[in-house]
Coordinates of C-alpha atoms and ligand atoms in Angstrom, one line a residue:
X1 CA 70.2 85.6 102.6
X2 CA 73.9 84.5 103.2
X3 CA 76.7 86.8 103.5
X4 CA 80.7 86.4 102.9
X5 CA 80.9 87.8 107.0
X6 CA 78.9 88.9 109.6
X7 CA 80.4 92.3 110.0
X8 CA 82.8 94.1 107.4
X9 CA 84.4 96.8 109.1
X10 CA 86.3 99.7 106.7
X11 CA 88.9 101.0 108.6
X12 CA 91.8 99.1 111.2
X13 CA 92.4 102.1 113.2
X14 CA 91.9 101.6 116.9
X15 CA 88.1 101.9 117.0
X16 CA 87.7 99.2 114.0
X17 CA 90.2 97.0 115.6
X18 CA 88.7 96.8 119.0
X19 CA 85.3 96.4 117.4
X20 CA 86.3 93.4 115.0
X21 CA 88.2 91.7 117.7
X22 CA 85.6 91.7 120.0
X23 CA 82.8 90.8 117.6
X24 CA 84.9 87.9 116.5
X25 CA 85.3 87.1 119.9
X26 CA 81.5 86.8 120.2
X27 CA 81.3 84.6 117.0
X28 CA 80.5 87.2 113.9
X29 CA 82.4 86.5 110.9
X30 CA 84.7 89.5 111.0
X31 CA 86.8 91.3 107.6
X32 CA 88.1 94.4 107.9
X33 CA 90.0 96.9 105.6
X34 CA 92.6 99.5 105.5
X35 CA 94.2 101.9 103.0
X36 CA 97.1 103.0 104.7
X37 CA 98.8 100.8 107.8
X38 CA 96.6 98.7 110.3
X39 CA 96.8 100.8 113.4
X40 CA 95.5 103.7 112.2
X41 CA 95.9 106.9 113.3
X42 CA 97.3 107.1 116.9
X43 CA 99.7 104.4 116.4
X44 CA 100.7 105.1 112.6
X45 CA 100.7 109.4 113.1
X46 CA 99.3 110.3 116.0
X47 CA 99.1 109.4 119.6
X48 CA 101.9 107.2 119.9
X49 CA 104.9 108.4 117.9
X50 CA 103.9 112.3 119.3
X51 CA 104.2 111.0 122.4
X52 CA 107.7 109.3 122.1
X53 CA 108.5 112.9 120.2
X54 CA 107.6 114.7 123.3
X55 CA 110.3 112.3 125.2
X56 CA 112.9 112.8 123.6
X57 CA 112.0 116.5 123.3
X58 CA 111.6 116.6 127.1
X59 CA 115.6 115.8 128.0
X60 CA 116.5 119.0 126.9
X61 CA 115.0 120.5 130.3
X62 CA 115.9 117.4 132.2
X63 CA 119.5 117.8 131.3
X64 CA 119.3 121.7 132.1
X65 CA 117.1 120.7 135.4
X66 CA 120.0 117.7 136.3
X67 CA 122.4 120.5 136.9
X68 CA 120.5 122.2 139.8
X69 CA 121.0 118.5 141.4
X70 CA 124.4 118.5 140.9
X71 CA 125.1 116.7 137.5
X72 CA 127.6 117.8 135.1
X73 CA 126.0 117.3 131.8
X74 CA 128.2 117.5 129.2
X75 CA 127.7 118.9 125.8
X76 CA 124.7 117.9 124.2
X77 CA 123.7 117.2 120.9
X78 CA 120.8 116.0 119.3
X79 CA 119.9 113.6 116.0
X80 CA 117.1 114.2 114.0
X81 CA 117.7 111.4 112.1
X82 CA 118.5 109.1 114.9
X83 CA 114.8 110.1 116.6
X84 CA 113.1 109.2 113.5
X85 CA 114.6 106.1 112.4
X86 CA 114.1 104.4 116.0
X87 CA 110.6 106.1 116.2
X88 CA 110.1 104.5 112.8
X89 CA 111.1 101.1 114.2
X90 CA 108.9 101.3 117.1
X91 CA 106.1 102.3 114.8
X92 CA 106.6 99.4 112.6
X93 CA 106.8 96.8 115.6
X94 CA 103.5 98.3 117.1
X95 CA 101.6 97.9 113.1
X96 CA 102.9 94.1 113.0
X97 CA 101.5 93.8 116.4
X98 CA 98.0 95.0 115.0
X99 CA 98.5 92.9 112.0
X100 CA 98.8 89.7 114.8
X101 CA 95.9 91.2 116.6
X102 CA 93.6 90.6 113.7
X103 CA 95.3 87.1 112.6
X104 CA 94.8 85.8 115.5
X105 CA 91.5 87.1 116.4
X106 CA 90.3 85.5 112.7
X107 CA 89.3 88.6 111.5
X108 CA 90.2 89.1 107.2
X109 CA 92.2 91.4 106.4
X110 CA 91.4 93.2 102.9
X111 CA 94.3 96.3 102.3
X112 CA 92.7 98.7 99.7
X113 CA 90.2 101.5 99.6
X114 CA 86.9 99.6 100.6
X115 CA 83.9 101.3 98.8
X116 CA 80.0 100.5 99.4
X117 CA 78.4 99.2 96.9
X118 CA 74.3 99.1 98.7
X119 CA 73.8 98.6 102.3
X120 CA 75.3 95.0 102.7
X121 CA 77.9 95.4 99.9
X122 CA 81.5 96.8 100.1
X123 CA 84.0 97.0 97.0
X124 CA 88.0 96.2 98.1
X125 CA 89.8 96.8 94.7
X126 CA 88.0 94.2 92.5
X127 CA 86.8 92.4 95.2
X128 CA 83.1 92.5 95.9
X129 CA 82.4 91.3 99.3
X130 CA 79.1 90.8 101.4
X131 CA 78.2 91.6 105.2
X132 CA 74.9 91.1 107.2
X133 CA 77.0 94.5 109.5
X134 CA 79.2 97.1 108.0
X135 CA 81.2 99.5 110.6
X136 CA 82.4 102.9 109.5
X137 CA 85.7 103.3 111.5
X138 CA 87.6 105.3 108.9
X139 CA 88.9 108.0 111.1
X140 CA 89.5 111.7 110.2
X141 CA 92.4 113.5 108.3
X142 CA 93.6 116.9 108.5
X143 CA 92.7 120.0 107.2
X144 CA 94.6 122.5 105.6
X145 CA 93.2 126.0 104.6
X146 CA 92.7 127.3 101.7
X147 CA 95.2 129.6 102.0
X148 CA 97.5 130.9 99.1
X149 CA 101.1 128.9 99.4
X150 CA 99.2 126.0 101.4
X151 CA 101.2 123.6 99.5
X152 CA 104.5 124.8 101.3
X153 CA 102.9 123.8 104.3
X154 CA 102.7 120.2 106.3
X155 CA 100.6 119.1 108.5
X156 CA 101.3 116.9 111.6
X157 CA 101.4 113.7 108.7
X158 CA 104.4 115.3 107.5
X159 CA 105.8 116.8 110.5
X160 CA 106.6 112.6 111.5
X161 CA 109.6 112.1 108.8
X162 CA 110.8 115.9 108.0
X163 CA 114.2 115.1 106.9
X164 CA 116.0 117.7 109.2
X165 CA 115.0 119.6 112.4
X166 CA 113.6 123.1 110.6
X167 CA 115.7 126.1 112.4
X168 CA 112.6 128.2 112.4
X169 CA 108.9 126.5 112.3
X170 CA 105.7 128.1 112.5
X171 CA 102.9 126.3 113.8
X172 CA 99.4 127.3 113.0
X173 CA 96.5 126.4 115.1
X174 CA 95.8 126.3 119.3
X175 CA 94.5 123.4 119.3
X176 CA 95.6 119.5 120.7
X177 CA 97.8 119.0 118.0
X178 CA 99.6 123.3 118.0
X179 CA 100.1 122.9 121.2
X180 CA 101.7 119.4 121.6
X181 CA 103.7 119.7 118.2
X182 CA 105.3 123.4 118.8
X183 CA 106.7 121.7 122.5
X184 CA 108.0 119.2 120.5
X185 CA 109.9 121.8 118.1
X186 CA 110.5 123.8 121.0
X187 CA 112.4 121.1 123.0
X188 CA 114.2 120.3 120.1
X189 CA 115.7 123.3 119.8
X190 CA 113.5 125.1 117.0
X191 CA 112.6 128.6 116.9
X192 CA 108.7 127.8 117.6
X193 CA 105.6 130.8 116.9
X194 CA 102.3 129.3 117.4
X195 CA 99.9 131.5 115.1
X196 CA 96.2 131.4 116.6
X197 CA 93.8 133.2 115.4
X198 CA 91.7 134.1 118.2
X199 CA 92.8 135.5 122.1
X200 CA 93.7 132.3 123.8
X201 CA 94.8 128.8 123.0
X202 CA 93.0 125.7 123.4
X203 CA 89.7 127.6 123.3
X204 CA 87.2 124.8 125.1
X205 CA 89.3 123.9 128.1
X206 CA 88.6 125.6 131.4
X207 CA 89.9 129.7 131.1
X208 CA 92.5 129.4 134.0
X209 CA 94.1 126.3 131.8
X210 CA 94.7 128.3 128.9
X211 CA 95.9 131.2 130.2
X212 CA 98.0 129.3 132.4
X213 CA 99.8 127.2 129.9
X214 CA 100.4 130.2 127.6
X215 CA 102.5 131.7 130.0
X216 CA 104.2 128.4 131.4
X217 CA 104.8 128.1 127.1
X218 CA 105.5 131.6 126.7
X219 CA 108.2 131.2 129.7
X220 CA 110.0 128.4 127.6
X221 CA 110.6 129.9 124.7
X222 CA 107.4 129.6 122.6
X223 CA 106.6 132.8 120.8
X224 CA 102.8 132.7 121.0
X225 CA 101.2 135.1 118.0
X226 CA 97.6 135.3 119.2
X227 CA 95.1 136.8 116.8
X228 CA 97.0 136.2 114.2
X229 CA 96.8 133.7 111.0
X230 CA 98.9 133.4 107.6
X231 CA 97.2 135.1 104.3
X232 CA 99.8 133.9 102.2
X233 CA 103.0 131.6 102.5
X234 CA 105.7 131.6 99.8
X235 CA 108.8 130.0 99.2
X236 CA 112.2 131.4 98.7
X237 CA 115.7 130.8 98.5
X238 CA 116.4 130.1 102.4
X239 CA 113.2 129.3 103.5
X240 CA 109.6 130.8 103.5
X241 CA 108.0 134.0 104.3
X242 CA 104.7 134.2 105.9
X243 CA 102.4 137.0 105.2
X244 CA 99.8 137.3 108.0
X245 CA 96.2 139.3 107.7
X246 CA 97.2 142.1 109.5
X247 CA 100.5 142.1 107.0
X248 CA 103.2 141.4 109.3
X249 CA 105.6 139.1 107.5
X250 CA 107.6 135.8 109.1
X251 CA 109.9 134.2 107.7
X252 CA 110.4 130.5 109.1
X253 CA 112.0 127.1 107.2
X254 CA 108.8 125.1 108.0
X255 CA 105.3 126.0 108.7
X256 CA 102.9 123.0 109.9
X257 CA 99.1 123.3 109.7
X258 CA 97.2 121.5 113.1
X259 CA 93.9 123.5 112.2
X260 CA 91.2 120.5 113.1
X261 CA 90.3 117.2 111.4
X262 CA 88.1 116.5 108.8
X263 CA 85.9 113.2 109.1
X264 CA 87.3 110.7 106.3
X265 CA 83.2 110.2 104.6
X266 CA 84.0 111.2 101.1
X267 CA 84.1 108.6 98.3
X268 CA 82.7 106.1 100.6
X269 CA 79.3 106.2 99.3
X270 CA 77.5 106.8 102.2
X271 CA 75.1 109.3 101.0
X272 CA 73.6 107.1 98.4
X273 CA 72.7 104.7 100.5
X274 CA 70.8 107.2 102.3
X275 CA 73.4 107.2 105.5
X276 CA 72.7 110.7 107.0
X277 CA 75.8 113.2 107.7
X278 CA 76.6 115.9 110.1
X279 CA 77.4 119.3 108.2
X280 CA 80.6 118.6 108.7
X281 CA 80.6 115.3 107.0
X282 CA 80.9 113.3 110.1
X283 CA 78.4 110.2 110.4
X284 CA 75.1 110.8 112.4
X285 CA 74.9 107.9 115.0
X286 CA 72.8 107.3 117.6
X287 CA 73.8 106.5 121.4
X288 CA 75.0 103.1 120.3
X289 CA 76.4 104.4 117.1
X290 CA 74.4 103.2 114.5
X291 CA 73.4 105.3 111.7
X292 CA 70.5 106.0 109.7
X293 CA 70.6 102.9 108.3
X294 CA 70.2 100.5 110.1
X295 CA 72.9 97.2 109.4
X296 CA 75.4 100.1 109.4
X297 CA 77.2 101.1 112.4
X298 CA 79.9 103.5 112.9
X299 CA 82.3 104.7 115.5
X300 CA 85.8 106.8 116.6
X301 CA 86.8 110.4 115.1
X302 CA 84.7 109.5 111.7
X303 CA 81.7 110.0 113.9
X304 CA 82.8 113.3 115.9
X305 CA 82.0 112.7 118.8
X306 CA 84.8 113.0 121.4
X307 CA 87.7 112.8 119.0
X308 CA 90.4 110.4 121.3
X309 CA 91.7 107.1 120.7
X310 CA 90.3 105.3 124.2
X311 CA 86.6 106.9 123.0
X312 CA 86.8 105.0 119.7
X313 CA 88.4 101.9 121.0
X314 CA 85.0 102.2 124.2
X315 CA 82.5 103.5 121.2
X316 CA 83.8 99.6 119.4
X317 CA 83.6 97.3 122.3
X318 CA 79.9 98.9 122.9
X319 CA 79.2 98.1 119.0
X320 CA 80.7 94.7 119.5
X321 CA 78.3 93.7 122.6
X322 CA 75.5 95.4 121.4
X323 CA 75.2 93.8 117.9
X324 CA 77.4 90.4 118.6
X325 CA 76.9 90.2 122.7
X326 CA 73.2 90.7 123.7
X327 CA 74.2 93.3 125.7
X328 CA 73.0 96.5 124.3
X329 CA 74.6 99.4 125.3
X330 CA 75.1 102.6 124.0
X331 CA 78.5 104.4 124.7
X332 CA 79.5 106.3 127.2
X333 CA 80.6 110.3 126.6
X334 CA 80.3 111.5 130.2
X335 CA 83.5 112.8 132.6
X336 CA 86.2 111.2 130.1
X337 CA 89.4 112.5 131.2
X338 CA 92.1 113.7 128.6
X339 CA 95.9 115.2 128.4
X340 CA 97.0 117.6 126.5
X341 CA 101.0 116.6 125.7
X342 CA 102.0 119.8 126.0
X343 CA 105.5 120.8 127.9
X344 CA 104.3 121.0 130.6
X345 CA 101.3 118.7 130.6
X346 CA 97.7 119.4 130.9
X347 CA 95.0 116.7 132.0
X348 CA 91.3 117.5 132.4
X349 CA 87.9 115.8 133.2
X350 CA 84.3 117.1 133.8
X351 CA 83.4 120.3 132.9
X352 CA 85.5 123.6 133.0
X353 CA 84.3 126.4 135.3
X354 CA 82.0 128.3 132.0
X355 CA 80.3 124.5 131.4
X356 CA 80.3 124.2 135.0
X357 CA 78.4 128.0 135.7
X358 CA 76.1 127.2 132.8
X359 CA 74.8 123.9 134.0
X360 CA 75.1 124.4 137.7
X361 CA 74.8 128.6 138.3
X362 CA 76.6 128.7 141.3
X363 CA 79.5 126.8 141.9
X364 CA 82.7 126.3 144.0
X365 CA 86.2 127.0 142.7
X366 CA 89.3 125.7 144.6
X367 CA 92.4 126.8 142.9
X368 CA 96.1 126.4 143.3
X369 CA 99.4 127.8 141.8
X370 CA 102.6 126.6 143.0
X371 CA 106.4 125.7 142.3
X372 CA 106.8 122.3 141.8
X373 CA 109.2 120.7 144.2
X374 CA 111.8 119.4 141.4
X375 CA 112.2 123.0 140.3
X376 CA 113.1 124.5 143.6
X377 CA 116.8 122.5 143.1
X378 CA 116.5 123.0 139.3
X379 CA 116.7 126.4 138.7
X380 CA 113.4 126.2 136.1
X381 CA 110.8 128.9 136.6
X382 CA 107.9 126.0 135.8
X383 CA 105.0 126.0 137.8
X384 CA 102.0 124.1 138.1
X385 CA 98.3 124.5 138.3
X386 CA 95.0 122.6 140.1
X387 CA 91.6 123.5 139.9
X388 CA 88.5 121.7 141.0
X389 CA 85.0 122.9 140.4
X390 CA 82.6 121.8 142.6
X391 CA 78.3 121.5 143.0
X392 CA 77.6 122.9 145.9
X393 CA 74.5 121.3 146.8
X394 CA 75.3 117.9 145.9
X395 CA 78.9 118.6 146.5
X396 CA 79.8 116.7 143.9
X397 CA 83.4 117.5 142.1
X398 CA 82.2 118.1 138.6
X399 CA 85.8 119.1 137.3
X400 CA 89.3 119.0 137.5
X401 CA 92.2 120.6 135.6
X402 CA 95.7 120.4 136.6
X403 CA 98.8 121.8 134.3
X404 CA 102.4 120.1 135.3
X405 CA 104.7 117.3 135.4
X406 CA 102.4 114.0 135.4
X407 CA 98.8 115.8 134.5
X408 CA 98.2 113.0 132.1
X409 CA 98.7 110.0 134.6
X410 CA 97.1 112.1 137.9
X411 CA 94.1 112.5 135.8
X412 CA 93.3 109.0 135.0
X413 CA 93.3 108.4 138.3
X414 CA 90.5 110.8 139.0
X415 CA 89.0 110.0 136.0
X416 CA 87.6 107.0 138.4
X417 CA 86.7 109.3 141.6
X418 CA 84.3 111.4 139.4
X419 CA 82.7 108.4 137.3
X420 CA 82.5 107.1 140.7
X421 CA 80.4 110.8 141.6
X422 CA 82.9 111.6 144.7
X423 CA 82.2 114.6 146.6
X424 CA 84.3 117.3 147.9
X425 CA 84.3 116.2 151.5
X426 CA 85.4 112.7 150.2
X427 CA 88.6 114.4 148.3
X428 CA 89.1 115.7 151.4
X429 CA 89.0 112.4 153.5
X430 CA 91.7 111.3 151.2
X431 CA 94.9 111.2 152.7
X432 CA 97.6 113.0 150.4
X433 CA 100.6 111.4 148.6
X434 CA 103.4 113.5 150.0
X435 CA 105.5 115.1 148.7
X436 CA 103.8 115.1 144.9
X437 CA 102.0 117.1 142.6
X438 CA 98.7 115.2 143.3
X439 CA 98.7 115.8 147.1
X440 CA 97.3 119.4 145.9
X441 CA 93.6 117.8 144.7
X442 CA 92.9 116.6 148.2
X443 CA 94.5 119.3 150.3
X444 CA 92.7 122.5 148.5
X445 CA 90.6 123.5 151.5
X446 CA 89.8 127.4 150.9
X447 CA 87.3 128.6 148.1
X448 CA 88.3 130.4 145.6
X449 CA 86.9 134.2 146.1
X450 CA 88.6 136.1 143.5
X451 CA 92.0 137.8 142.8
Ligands
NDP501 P1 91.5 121.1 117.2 O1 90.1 121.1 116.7 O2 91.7 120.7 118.6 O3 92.1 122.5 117.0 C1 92.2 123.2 115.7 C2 92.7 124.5 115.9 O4 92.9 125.1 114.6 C3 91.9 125.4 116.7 O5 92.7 126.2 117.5 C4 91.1 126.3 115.6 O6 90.8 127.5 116.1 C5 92.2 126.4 114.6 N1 91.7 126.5 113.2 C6 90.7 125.8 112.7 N2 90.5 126.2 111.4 C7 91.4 127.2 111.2 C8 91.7 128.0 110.0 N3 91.0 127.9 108.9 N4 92.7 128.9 110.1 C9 93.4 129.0 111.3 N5 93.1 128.3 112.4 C10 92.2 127.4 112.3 O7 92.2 120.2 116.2 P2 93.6 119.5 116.2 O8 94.0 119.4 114.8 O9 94.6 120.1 117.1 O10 93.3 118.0 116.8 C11 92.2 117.3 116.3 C12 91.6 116.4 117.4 O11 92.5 115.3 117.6 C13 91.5 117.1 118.7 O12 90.3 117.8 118.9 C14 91.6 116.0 119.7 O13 90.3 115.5 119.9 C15 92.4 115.0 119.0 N6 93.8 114.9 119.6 C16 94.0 114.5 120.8 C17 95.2 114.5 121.4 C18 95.4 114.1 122.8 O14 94.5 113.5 123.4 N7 96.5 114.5 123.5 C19 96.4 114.9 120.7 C20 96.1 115.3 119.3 C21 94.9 115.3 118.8 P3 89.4 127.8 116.9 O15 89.7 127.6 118.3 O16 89.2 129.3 116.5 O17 88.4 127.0 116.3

């Protein structure tokens, strides 16, 4: 039988990109299809225009730290409108840089909700359209509650083109998103709560971490409301009030919802066709992401796996060489590293000390706390963190967690040490960087015994 393509992928975020353009580099036929923008989520409303949000949210400590150095900064003022629009612009460059990718690449573009039909057939508005392959890369979307008043609430969709900076926000959640978005408010200049609803944020990550960052966010102006959720939300005249379970009321001007991400599967007609599901709708894949059926393949958050752009855009090229490439291979979930964008930063890979105890029993803890040299000058009270959890027997560093200035870009870098299985003796046979903040990972000689 003859198909329109080789491989029809639904979805042009940055797994379903990566994929198409590398199995059109090997040969495959390629179409793909988008709803919304090609780019998908991290370019479109997530990873990138968060991070330029956590810039420009960021001066307002560099301009108080500048004084300690000697600088007069004068008075300051900040413009909404101004950060958007250029964001905006940036945003819109970046998604006509995708749209090049897949011109050039010689991969279709079809913009419309692709449905499928059977097993080698997609729908694209009235298009019917054939595949030998078909790629589920349609990402996930947010979830919002089912809480009375919910539709007074945005999530972090919204929270990209508010028309104003609200006075007063409340963020609900402690996750990735709570975390990075109530720094960005909080920078800003908004009055920030975080609501979580159990006793620490960013449950998951090493303990230390999160106890750690609550205070360094607590410090800065965060008002952190643990154990705590909304029951009800309503609107009034100046704003909203927030009724919580335990029936404390808030009153804020925006509340924004960054309470997990829901696997977009619905409508797609994956079930007919016999394609299995998780419970929580995400596709079941194996090692090299295919599904239960077998032309159809699927990769990034749709899959729930590790939920990060850099996993999709890996899980795609493994897709692309193991259907288009001859090289089979599955991907590849082990010691990826990851940053929190919080303010200040966390970055982590391996396992946290809990994982680590499970897995290992016994193991080696090397901890440090200190003030960053930039804040001795500065005035700020901003300190940072470095753990590393080590195998004894092997010696092997199976995990490391720093919070501070530069987390995200120290931890790529040993990112490589522990796919490269380095041992504690060779951490310590590195020479430091001096002064910085990543001297500390190969200078933490004494085991940590307890407080
Ligand atoms: P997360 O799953 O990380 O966090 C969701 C948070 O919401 C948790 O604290 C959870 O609490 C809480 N929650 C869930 N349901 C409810 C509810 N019904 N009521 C109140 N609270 C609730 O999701 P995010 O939305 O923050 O992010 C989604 C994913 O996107 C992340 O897991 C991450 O993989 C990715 N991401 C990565 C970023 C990065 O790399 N820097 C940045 C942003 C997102 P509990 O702990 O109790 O479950």
């Amino acid at each position: 039988m003859t198909f329109d393509y080789d491989l029809f992928v639904i979805g042009a975020g940055s797994g379903g990109v990566r994929a198409s353009r590398i199995s059109s580099s090997l040969g495959a036929r390629v179409a793909i299809a988008e709803e919304f923008r090609v780019g998908g989520t991290c370019v479109i409303r997530g990873c990138v225009p968060k991070k330029l949000l956590v810039y420009a949210s960021h001066f307002a400590e560099d301009f108080k730290d500048a004084e300690g150095y000697g600088w007069a900064v004068g008075e300051r003022s900040h413009s909404w409108k101004t950060l958007i629009e250029n964001k905006d612009r940036e945003i819109n460059r970046l998604n006509g840089i995708y749209h090049n990718i897949l011109k050039n690449n010689n991969v279709t573009l079809y913009e419309g909700r692709a449905t499928l039909v059977d097993k080698n057939t997609v729908k694209v508005g009235d298009r019917t359209i054939t595949a030998k392959y078909i790629l589920i890369a349609t990402g996930a979307t947010p979830v919002m509650p089912d809480v009375p008043g919910i539709e007074h609430a945005i999530s972090s969709n919204e929270a990209f083109h508010l028309d104003e900076l609200p006075k007063r926000i409340i963020v609900v959640g402690g996750g990735y998103i709570a975390v990075e978005f109530a720094g960005i408010f909080n920078g800003l200049g908004s009055d920030v709560t975080l609501l979580y609803r159990r006793d620490l944020i960013l449950r998951g990550f090493d303990d230390d971490v999160r106890t750690f960052l609550s205070g360094e966010l607590t410090k800065k102006g965060i008002k952190i409301e643990t154990n705590a959720n909304p029951a009800r939300i309503e609107k009034r005249a100046n704003g909203l009030t927030v009724t919580l379970e335990d029936g404390r009321t808030l009153e804020c001007d925006a509340i924004m919802y960054a309470t997990g991400r829901d696997p977009n599967t619905k409508g797609l007609g994956l079930e007919a066709l016999g394609v299995e599901l998780k419970e929580n709708g995400a596709v079941k894949v194996t090692a090299q992401s295919q599904t239960t059926v077998d032309n159809i393949y699927a990769v990034g958050d749709v899959t729930d796996r590790i939920a990060l752009t850099p996993v999709a855009i890996h899980e795609g090229m493994a897709f692309a060489e193991t259907v288009f490439g001859g090289r089979p291979r599955a991907a590849d979930h082990e010691n990826v590293p990851s940053a929190v964008f919080s303010q200040p930063q966390v970055g982590t890979v391996g396992l946290t000390e809990a994982q680590a105890r499970e897995k290992y029993g016994a193991v080696d803890i090397y901890k440090s706390q200190f003030r960053p040299m930039k804040m001795t000058l500065s005035g700020s009270s901003e300190q940072a963190f470095v753990k590393l959890i080590v195998e004894p027997k092997s010696d092997l560093v199976v995990g490391v967690h720093i919070v501070g200035g530069d987390a995200a870009e120290i931890i790529q870098s040993v990112g490589i040490a522990l796919k490269c299985k380095a041992t504690k003796a060779q951490f310590d046979a590195t020479v430091g960087v001096h002064p910085s903040l990543a001297e500390e990972i190969v200078t933490m000689r004494e085991k940590y015994t307890g407080d």
